[in-house]
Structures are given as structure tokens and as C-alpha cells.
Short mmCIF file of N, CA, C and O in Angstrom, two decimals:
data_model
loop_
_atom_site.label_atom_id
_atom_site.label_comp_id
_atom_site.label_asym_id
_atom_site.label_seq_id
_atom_site.Cartn_x
_atom_site.Cartn_y
_atom_site.Cartn_z
N LEU A 1 132.10 89.31 77.87
CA LEU A 1 130.93 90.21 78.03
C LEU A 1 130.73 90.95 76.70
O LEU A 1 131.65 91.56 76.21
N ILE A 2 129.53 90.78 76.15
CA ILE A 2 129.15 91.47 74.95
C ILE A 2 128.17 92.60 75.25
O ILE A 2 127.26 92.40 76.06
N ASP A 3 128.39 93.75 74.71
CA ASP A 3 127.53 94.96 74.95
C ASP A 3 126.17 94.72 74.25
O ASP A 3 125.96 95.17 73.13
N THR A 4 125.26 94.06 74.96
CA THR A 4 123.87 93.87 74.51
C THR A 4 122.94 94.22 75.58
O THR A 4 123.32 94.58 76.73
N ARG A 5 121.63 94.13 75.33
CA ARG A 5 120.61 94.40 76.35
C ARG A 5 120.77 93.44 77.52
O ARG A 5 120.51 93.82 78.63
N LEU A 6 121.20 92.27 77.28
CA LEU A 6 121.35 91.21 78.32
C LEU A 6 122.40 91.69 79.31
O LEU A 6 122.31 91.42 80.52
N ALA A 7 123.43 92.45 78.86
CA ALA A 7 124.45 92.89 79.73
C ALA A 7 124.23 94.29 80.28
O ALA A 7 125.10 94.91 80.99
N GLN A 8 123.12 94.88 80.04
CA GLN A 8 122.83 96.28 80.36
C GLN A 8 123.06 96.59 81.86
O GLN A 8 123.62 97.64 82.17
N ARG A 9 122.68 95.68 82.73
CA ARG A 9 122.88 96.00 84.18
C ARG A 9 124.31 96.13 84.56
O ARG A 9 124.71 96.87 85.46
N LEU A 10 125.14 95.36 83.86
CA LEU A 10 126.56 95.35 84.14
C LEU A 10 127.30 96.53 83.56
O LEU A 10 128.42 96.84 83.93
N LEU A 11 126.67 97.21 82.58
CA LEU A 11 127.31 98.25 81.85
C LEU A 11 126.56 99.59 81.91
O LEU A 11 126.72 100.47 81.12
N GLN A 12 125.68 99.80 82.93
CA GLN A 12 124.81 100.94 82.99
C GLN A 12 125.46 102.24 83.32
O GLN A 12 124.89 103.33 83.06
N THR A 13 126.66 102.28 83.82
CA THR A 13 127.37 103.53 84.13
C THR A 13 128.74 103.47 83.46
O THR A 13 129.32 102.41 83.19
N GLU A 14 129.34 104.63 83.24
CA GLU A 14 130.68 104.68 82.66
C GLU A 14 131.70 103.97 83.57
O GLU A 14 132.65 103.35 83.12
N ALA A 15 131.55 104.12 84.90
CA ALA A 15 132.43 103.54 85.79
C ALA A 15 132.36 101.99 85.70
O ALA A 15 133.42 101.34 85.73
N LYS A 16 131.17 101.48 85.57
CA LYS A 16 131.01 100.01 85.42
C LYS A 16 131.60 99.56 84.09
O LYS A 16 132.28 98.51 84.07
N ARG A 17 131.40 100.31 83.09
CA ARG A 17 131.91 99.95 81.75
C ARG A 17 133.46 99.89 81.83
O ARG A 17 134.09 98.99 81.30
N ALA A 18 134.03 100.92 82.42
CA ALA A 18 135.51 100.97 82.50
C ALA A 18 136.05 99.85 83.38
O ALA A 18 137.06 99.23 82.96
N SER A 19 135.38 99.52 84.41
CA SER A 19 135.82 98.42 85.34
C SER A 19 135.72 97.09 84.60
O SER A 19 136.68 96.28 84.67
N MET A 20 134.66 96.86 83.89
CA MET A 20 134.54 95.58 83.10
C MET A 20 135.54 95.55 81.98
O MET A 20 136.18 94.52 81.80
N ALA A 21 135.72 96.64 81.25
CA ALA A 21 136.67 96.63 80.17
C ALA A 21 138.12 96.37 80.66
O ALA A 21 138.87 95.73 79.95
N ALA A 22 138.42 96.83 81.79
CA ALA A 22 139.80 96.66 82.36
C ALA A 22 140.13 95.16 82.63
O ALA A 22 141.30 94.84 82.77
N GLN A 23 139.08 94.36 82.71
CA GLN A 23 139.32 92.96 83.03
C GLN A 23 139.79 92.15 81.80
O GLN A 23 140.32 91.03 81.92
N TYR A 24 139.70 92.75 80.59
CA TYR A 24 140.05 92.06 79.33
C TYR A 24 141.39 92.51 78.85
O TYR A 24 141.64 93.71 78.84
N PRO A 25 142.17 91.59 78.35
CA PRO A 25 143.45 91.99 77.74
C PRO A 25 143.33 92.97 76.61
O PRO A 25 144.22 93.88 76.44
N LEU A 26 142.30 92.94 75.86
CA LEU A 26 142.09 93.94 74.79
C LEU A 26 141.63 95.29 75.35
O LEU A 26 141.60 96.27 74.58
N GLY A 27 141.19 95.35 76.60
CA GLY A 27 140.88 96.59 77.27
C GLY A 27 139.53 97.21 76.82
O GLY A 27 139.36 98.38 76.93
N ARG A 28 138.62 96.38 76.31
CA ARG A 28 137.34 96.89 75.92
C ARG A 28 136.26 95.82 76.05
O ARG A 28 136.62 94.59 76.14
N ILE A 29 135.00 96.25 76.03
CA ILE A 29 133.90 95.31 76.07
C ILE A 29 133.60 94.82 74.64
O ILE A 29 133.80 95.60 73.64
N GLY A 30 133.24 93.57 74.47
CA GLY A 30 132.94 93.04 73.15
C GLY A 30 131.61 93.63 72.60
O GLY A 30 130.76 94.17 73.32
N THR A 31 131.49 93.62 71.29
CA THR A 31 130.33 94.15 70.62
C THR A 31 129.66 93.00 69.85
O THR A 31 130.34 92.00 69.47
N PRO A 32 128.46 93.11 69.44
CA PRO A 32 127.80 92.17 68.57
C PRO A 32 128.53 91.99 67.27
O PRO A 32 128.67 90.87 66.72
N ASP A 33 129.14 93.08 66.78
CA ASP A 33 129.90 93.05 65.56
C ASP A 33 131.18 92.16 65.66
O ASP A 33 131.55 91.55 64.72
N ASP A 34 131.75 92.08 66.89
CA ASP A 34 132.87 91.19 67.10
C ASP A 34 132.46 89.72 66.87
O ASP A 34 133.15 88.96 66.22
N CYS A 35 131.31 89.37 67.43
CA CYS A 35 130.81 88.01 67.16
C CYS A 35 130.36 87.80 65.73
O CYS A 35 130.66 86.70 65.15
N ALA A 36 129.78 88.77 65.13
CA ALA A 36 129.30 88.62 63.78
C ALA A 36 130.49 88.51 62.81
O ALA A 36 130.38 87.81 61.81
N ALA A 37 131.62 89.14 63.11
CA ALA A 37 132.79 89.03 62.23
C ALA A 37 133.29 87.58 62.19
O ALA A 37 133.70 87.10 61.08
N LEU A 38 133.30 86.88 63.28
CA LEU A 38 133.69 85.51 63.29
C LEU A 38 132.69 84.61 62.51
O LEU A 38 133.10 83.80 61.68
N ALA A 39 131.47 84.82 62.72
CA ALA A 39 130.38 84.12 62.00
C ALA A 39 130.51 84.33 60.51
O ALA A 39 130.47 83.43 59.70
N GLU A 40 130.74 85.60 60.14
CA GLU A 40 130.91 85.90 58.65
C GLU A 40 132.09 85.17 58.08
O GLU A 40 132.06 84.66 56.99
N PHE A 41 133.19 85.22 58.84
CA PHE A 41 134.41 84.50 58.35
C PHE A 41 134.13 83.03 58.22
O PHE A 41 134.47 82.40 57.14
N LEU A 42 133.54 82.41 59.22
CA LEU A 42 133.26 80.95 59.16
C LEU A 42 132.30 80.54 58.06
O LEU A 42 132.36 79.49 57.51
N LEU A 43 131.42 81.50 57.66
CA LEU A 43 130.47 81.21 56.60
C LEU A 43 131.06 81.49 55.22
O LEU A 43 130.46 81.14 54.22
N SER A 44 132.20 82.08 55.20
CA SER A 44 132.85 82.46 53.93
C SER A 44 133.75 81.35 53.38
O SER A 44 134.11 80.34 54.10
N ASP A 45 134.17 81.48 52.17
CA ASP A 45 135.10 80.48 51.54
C ASP A 45 136.48 80.60 52.18
O ASP A 45 137.29 79.67 52.06
N ASN A 46 136.75 81.70 52.90
CA ASN A 46 138.05 81.86 53.57
C ASN A 46 138.33 80.78 54.65
O ASN A 46 139.42 80.58 55.11
N SER A 47 137.22 80.21 55.18
CA SER A 47 137.34 79.23 56.20
C SER A 47 137.14 77.79 55.71
O SER A 47 136.90 76.85 56.52
N SER A 48 137.26 77.59 54.42
CA SER A 48 136.89 76.30 53.86
C SER A 48 137.79 75.17 54.35
O SER A 48 137.38 73.99 54.20
N TRP A 49 138.93 75.37 54.83
CA TRP A 49 139.83 74.35 55.35
C TRP A 49 139.80 74.18 56.87
O TRP A 49 140.48 73.42 57.48
N ILE A 50 138.86 74.82 57.50
CA ILE A 50 138.75 74.77 58.98
C ILE A 50 137.58 73.89 59.30
O ILE A 50 136.47 73.97 58.84
N THR A 51 137.84 72.91 60.22
CA THR A 51 136.74 71.99 60.69
C THR A 51 137.01 71.72 62.14
O THR A 51 138.11 71.71 62.64
N GLY A 52 135.88 71.50 62.84
CA GLY A 52 135.95 71.03 64.26
C GLY A 52 136.68 71.92 65.24
O GLY A 52 137.34 71.37 66.13
N GLN A 53 136.64 73.18 65.08
CA GLN A 53 137.42 74.09 65.93
C GLN A 53 136.45 74.79 66.91
O GLN A 53 135.26 75.00 66.61
N ILE A 54 136.97 75.19 68.04
CA ILE A 54 136.21 76.04 69.03
C ILE A 54 136.84 77.35 69.10
O ILE A 54 138.11 77.44 69.38
N TYR A 55 136.15 78.42 68.84
CA TYR A 55 136.71 79.73 68.92
C TYR A 55 136.12 80.52 70.08
O TYR A 55 134.91 80.57 70.19
N GLY A 56 137.00 81.07 70.87
CA GLY A 56 136.58 81.95 72.02
C GLY A 56 136.57 83.38 71.57
O GLY A 56 137.62 83.95 71.22
N VAL A 57 135.42 84.02 71.51
CA VAL A 57 135.33 85.41 71.20
C VAL A 57 135.12 86.13 72.49
O VAL A 57 134.05 86.42 72.97
N ASP A 58 136.31 86.35 73.20
CA ASP A 58 136.25 86.83 74.54
C ASP A 58 137.25 87.90 74.92
O ASP A 58 137.58 88.13 76.06
N GLY A 59 137.78 88.59 73.87
CA GLY A 59 138.74 89.70 74.18
C GLY A 59 140.02 89.23 74.83
O GLY A 59 140.73 90.10 75.38
N GLY A 60 140.34 87.97 74.76
CA GLY A 60 141.55 87.50 75.38
C GLY A 60 141.40 86.98 76.77
O GLY A 60 142.35 86.55 77.45
N LEU A 61 140.21 87.10 77.36
CA LEU A 61 139.94 86.74 78.77
C LEU A 61 140.38 85.26 79.09
O LEU A 61 140.97 85.04 80.08
N SER A 62 140.11 84.36 78.11
CA SER A 62 140.41 83.00 78.40
C SER A 62 141.95 82.71 78.35
O SER A 62 142.39 81.68 78.78
N SER A 63 142.73 83.66 77.89
CA SER A 63 144.19 83.48 77.88
C SER A 63 144.82 83.83 79.11
O SER A 63 146.05 83.57 79.32
N LEU A 64 144.12 84.43 80.08
CA LEU A 64 144.65 84.84 81.32
C LEU A 64 144.73 83.57 82.26
O LEU A 64 143.89 82.75 82.27
N SER A 65 145.85 83.45 83.00
CA SER A 65 146.01 82.31 83.90
C SER A 65 145.10 82.53 85.14
O SER A 65 144.94 83.66 85.59
N LYS A 66 144.55 81.47 85.59
CA LYS A 66 143.68 81.51 86.77
C LYS A 66 144.43 80.96 87.93
O LYS A 66 144.56 79.79 88.08
N SER A 67 144.90 81.81 88.77
CA SER A 67 145.65 81.34 89.95
C SER A 67 144.65 80.98 91.03
O SER A 67 143.61 81.62 91.26
N PRO A 68 145.03 79.92 91.80
CA PRO A 68 144.12 79.50 92.88
C PRO A 68 144.08 80.48 94.03
O PRO A 68 144.84 81.30 94.24
#
């Protein structure tokens, strides 16, 4: 979840924000700057040896095991 206008309904109160943030291992809601930082890195020379990768910008949510 990224804190944008699209997510406004899910984040409209402090209680909702806290509840959503608690679901993430990093303990916070993502920001547009979090996404932009990855884009900036990938566009820089620092990523010149990286090809064909998929990056999850999800605060660690995809690392949680999903029990049936």
C-alpha cells in the first residue's frame, strides 16, 4: 500500500493508518518516494549490471509466509 490519493479511503483515519501499517514488516505505509528511490537507482549507473529482475517495493509484505 502506497500513501497516494488512490489509497485515501484505506488511510483516512489514524486508526486505519495504524492498522494498515501494522500489517507490514517495516511497520509503516509506503510512500511515493519509496517507489521513486528504486526508479532512480535503476535509472542510474549504479544499476548497470542488473538485468531482468523483479523488485517488490512492498515494505516486506511479500516475505511473510501465507498459511492456508
